[in-house]
Structure formats: structure tokens, C-alpha cells
Short mmCIF file of C-alpha atoms in Angstrom, two decimals:
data_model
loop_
_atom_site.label_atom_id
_atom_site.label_comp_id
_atom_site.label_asym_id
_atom_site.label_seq_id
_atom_site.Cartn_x
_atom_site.Cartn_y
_atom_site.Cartn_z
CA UNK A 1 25.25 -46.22 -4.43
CA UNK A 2 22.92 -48.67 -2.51
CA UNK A 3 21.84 -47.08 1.34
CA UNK A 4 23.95 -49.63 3.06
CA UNK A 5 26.98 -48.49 1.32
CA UNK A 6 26.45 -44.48 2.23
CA UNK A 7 25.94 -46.02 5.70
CA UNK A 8 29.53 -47.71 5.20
CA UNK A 9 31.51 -44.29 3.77
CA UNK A 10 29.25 -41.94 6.71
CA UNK A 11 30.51 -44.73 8.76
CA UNK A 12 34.33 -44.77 7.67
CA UNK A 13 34.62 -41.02 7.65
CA UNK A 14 33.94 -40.57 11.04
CA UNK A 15 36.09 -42.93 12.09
CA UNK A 16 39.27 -41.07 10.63
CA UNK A 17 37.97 -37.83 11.63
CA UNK A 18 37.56 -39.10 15.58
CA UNK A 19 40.84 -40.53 15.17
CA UNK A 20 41.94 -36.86 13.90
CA UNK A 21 39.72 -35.52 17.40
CA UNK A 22 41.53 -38.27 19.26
CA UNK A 23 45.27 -37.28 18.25
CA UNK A 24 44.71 -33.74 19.14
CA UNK A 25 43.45 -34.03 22.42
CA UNK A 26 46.76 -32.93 24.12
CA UNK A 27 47.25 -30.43 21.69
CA UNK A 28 46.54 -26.99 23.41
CA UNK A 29 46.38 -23.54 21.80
CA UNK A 30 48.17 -22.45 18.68
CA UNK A 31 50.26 -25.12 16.83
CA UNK A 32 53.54 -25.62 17.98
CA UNK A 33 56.69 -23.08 15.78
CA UNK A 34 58.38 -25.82 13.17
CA UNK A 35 61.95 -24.97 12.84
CA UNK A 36 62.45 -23.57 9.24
CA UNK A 37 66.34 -23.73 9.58
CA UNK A 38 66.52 -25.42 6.00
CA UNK A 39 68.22 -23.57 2.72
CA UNK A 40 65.68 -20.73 2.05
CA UNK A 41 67.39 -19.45 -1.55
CA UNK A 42 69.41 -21.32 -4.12
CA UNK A 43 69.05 -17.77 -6.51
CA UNK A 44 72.40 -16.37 -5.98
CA UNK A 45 73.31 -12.73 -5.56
CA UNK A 46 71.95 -12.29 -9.24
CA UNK A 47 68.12 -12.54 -8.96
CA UNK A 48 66.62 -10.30 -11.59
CA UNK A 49 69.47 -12.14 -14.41
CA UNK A 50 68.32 -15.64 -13.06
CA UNK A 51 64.64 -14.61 -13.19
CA UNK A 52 65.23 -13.60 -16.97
CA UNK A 53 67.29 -16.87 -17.52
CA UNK A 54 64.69 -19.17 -16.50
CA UNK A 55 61.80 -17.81 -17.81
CA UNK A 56 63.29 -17.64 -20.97
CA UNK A 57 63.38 -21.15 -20.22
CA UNK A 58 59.46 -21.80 -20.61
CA UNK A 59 59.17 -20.02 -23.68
CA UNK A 60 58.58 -16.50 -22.03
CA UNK A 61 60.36 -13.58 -24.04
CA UNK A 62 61.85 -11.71 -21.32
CA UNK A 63 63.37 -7.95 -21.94
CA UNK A 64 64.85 -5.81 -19.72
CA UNK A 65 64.90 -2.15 -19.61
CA UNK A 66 65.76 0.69 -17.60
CA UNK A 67 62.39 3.20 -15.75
CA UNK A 68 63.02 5.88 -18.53
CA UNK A 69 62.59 3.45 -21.45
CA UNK A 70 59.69 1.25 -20.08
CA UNK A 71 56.88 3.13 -21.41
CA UNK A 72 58.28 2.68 -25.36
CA UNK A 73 59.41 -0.70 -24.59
CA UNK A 74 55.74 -1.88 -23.79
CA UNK A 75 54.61 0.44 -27.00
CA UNK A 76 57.06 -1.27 -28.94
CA UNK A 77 56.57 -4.90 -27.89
CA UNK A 78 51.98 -4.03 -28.63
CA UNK A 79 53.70 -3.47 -32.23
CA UNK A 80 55.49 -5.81 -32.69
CA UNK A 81 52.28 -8.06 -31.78
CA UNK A 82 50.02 -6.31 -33.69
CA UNK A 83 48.04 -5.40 -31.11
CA UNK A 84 44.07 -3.56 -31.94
CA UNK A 85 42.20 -4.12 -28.78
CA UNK A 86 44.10 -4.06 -25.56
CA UNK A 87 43.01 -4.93 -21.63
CA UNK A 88 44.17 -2.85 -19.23
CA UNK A 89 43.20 -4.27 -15.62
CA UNK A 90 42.23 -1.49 -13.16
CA UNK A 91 45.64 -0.02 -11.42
CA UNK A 92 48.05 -0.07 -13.76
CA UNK A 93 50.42 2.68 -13.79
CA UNK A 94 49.40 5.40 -15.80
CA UNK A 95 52.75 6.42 -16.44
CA UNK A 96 53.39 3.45 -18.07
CA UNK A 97 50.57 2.82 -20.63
CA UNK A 98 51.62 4.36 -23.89
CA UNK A 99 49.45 5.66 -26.74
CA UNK A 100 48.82 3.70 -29.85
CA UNK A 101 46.60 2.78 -32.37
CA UNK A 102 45.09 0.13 -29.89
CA UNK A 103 41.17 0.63 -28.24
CA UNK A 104 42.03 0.12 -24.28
CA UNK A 105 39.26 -2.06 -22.63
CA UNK A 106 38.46 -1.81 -18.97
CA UNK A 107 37.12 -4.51 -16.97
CA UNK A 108 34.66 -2.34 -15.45
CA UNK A 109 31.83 -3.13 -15.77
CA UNK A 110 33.07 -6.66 -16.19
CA UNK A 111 34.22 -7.84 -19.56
CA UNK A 112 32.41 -10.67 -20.89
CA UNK A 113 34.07 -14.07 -21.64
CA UNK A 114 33.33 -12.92 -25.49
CA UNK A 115 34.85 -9.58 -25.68
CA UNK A 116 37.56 -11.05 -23.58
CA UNK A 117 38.21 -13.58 -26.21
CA UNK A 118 37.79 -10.89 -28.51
CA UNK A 119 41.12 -9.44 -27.43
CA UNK A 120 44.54 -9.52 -28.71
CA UNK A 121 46.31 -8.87 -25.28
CA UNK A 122 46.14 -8.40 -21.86
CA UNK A 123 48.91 -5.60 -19.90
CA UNK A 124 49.57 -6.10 -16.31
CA UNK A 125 51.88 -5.99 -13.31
CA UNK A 126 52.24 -8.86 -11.04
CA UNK A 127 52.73 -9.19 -7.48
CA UNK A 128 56.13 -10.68 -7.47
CA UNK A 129 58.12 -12.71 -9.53
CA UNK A 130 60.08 -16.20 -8.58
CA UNK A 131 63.69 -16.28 -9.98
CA UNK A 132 64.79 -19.76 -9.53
CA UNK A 133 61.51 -21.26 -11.46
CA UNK A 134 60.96 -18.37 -13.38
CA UNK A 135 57.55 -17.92 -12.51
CA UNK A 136 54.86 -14.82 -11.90
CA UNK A 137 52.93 -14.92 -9.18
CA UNK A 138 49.27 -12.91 -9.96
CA UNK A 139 46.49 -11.66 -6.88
CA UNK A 140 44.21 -10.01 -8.49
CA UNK A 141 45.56 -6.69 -6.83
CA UNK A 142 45.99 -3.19 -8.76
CA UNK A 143 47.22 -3.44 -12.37
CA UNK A 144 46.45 -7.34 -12.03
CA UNK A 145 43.03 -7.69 -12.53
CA UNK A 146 40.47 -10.93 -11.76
CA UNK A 147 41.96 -14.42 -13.22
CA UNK A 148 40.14 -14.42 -16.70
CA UNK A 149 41.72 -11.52 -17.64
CA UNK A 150 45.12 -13.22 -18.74
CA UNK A 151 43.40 -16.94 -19.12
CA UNK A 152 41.00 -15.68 -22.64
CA UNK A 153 42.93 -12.99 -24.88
CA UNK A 154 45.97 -15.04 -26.61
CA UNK A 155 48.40 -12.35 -25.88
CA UNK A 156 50.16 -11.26 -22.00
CA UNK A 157 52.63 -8.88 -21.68
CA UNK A 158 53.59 -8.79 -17.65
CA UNK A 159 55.47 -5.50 -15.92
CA UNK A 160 58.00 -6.97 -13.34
CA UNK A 161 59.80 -4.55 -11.10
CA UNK A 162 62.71 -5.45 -10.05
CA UNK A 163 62.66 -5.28 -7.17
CA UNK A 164 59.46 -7.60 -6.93
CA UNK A 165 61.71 -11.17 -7.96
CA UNK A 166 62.13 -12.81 -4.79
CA UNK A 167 65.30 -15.12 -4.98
CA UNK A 168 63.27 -18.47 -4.10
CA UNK A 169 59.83 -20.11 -3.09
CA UNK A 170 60.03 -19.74 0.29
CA UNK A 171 61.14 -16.01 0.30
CA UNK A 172 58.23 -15.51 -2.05
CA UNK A 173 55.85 -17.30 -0.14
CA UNK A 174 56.60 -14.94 2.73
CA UNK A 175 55.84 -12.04 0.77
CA UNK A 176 52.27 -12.99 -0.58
CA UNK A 177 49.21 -12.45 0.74
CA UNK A 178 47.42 -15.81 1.58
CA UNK A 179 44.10 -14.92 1.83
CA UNK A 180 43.92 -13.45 -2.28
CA UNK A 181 43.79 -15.88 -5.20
CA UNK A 182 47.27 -16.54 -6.23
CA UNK A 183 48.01 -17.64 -9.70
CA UNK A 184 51.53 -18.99 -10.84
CA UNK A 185 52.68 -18.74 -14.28
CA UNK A 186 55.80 -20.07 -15.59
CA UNK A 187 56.00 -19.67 -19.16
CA UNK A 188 53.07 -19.16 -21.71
CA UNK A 189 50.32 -21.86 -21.63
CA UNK A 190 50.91 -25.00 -22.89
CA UNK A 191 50.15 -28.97 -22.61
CA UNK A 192 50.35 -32.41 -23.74
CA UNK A 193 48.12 -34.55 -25.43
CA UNK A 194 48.23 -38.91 -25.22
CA UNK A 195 51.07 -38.52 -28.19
CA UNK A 196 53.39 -36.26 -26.15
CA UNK A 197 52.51 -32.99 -28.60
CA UNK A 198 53.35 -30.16 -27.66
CA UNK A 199 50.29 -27.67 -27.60
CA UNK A 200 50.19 -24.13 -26.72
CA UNK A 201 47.49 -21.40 -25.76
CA UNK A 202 44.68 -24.13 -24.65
CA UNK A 203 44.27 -23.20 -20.98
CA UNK A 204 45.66 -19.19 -21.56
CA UNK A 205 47.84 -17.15 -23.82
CA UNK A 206 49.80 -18.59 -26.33
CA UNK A 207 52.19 -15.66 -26.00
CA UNK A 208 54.02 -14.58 -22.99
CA UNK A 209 55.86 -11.37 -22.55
CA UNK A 210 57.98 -10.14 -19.86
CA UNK A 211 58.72 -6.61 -19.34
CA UNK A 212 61.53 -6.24 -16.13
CA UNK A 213 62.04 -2.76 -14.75
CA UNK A 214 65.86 -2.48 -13.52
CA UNK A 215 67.04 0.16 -11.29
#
């Protein structure tokens, strides 16, 4: 880029961002409320079934058990995966990890991107759930765990309370913290290439499972 044409693009951004200046000049104090009066949920009255419903839809394999049973059902889907070398983010309920022949690996100290790749799965909660796009929302909070923990080992298995699936987006939105690093996940990962083929586990697990905890 030649000096006269950084002079040009200096020159051309300040001339939007004094328009910005100029089109605020009568604004005073906060913002002014925008009316929200739209739709807020299309879930229904049946949030945790629509939850399970749609993200069966991506691919997710979604079972739902009552408190009592929880523990064996996460025991029993580790099995079922084969699971050796399990992470276990720091926070997750005690009372839910079960014994097995799998070596638990904390994340503190911080795992490296090799022994995280190393792993067969990844157990965590999540901070809510969306039921009409079937997605979990992650924020690194207790039994969550930074972001490469459920990008590297090939294998998630997510705890959803029930009572953590918010009908819609908006609902959801309300509920989440906005200053953490919020990561949605519908479905296990999965892309494209320039022929349309399907390919899964390139940018996180292959495998996605879904644990809900009903009342």
C-alpha cells in the first residue's frame, strides 16, 4: 500500500466516524429503551421434549433420565464409548462422576493441546440449553471448563438440567452472562468441503452426547 493510499483510508475513516460523532450529538445519556414487544418463545409448553427433539436433529444423541439414575447413565454412556482417559473440567458435580476403569484428567495445571488431544472425552455441564435450535450454550463457568476443553478430545458428553433449557433465544439471551465467553453448540462438529461432503470432528468432537436431568 503506497503512502498516498494510507493517507486516503486514514482519510475515509474519519470521515464515517465524524459522521458517527455528528449523528449523536443530540443524543444525551443512556440509549433510549427499544420496545421488545415482539414473540419472545415459539418452544411451547414442552421445552425439555423440544430441546431433545431438535438436537437429535444435528446428530446429538440425546437421553433422558431421572436425578437417581444420572450417575449410571453417564457410567454407562463412557462404556459404551470406550472411554480410557477422561476430562473432567473443574466444578462438576461430584455426585455425578461415576467410577470406572477411566484415568480422570484435570485441567489444573492446564492441559496441554497434546494430552488434550490425547483424550477420548470430555464431561461437562453447560450453562443453559436452547430448545427451539437445540443448542448448548458453554461459559467457561464450574463443570464447564476453558473452550479447548470440548474443541480437542473427539468425544463430549454434556449434563443438561432441566431446568437450564430456556424455551427460545431471547429468553436465553436474558439468562447469560455477557461479559464470559459464550460458546454455542448445536450438534457435534461438522462441515463442508467445495463438493458439499459432509465432514465431521474437524473443528471439535465428532461425537456429541446429551445427558438431560428431568425432575
Amino acid at each position: 500500500m503506497t503512502s498516498q493510499e494510507k493517507v486516503q483510508q486514514v482519510t475515509s475513516r474519519e470521515t464515517v466516524l465524524t459522521r458517527v460523532r455528528d449523528a449523536l450529538t443530540d443524543v444525551v445519556g443512556d440509549a433510549p429503551a427499544v420496545p421488545r414487544a415482539y414473540r419472545r418463545s415459539h418452544a411451547g409448553s414442552d421445552t425439555v421434549g423440544l430441546f431433545a427433539e431438535r438436537a437429535a436433529d444435528y446428530r446429538a444423541e440425546v437421553t433422558r433420565v431421572l436425578p437417581d439414575k444420572a450417575r449410571s447413565a453417564i457410567a454407562t454412556a463412557l462404556h459404551l464409548r470406550g472411554v480410557r482417559n477422561l476430562v473432567v473440567p473443574a466444578g462438576f458435580p461430584a455426585d455425578l462422576l461415576p467410577d470406572g476403569p477411566w484415568r480422570l484428567l484435570s485441567d489444573s495445571p492446564p492441559l496441554t493441546v497434546r494430552e488434550l488431544d490425547a483424550a477420548d472425552a470430555v464431561l461437562t455441564t453447560c450453562a443453559l440449553a436452547i430448545a427451539v435450535t437445540g443448542t448448548l450454550v458453554l461459559d467457561a463457568g464450574p463443570g464447564q471448563g476453558r473452550r479447548a476443553l470440548t474443541l480437542l478430545p473427539d468425544y463430549h458428553l454434556c449434563v443438561v438440567r432441566a431446568a437450564d433449557i430456556s424455551g427460545d433465544v431471547p429468553e436465553a439471551l436474558e439468562r447469560l452472562r455477557p461479559r464470559h465467553p459464550l460458546t454455542f453448540v448445536s450438534g457435534p462438529s461438522a462441515t463442508s468441503d467445495i463438493e458439499l461432503e459432509r465432514v465431521e470432528g474437524v473443528h471439535g468432537p465428532r461425537t456429541l452426547d446429551i445427558l438431560i436431568i428431568e425432575p
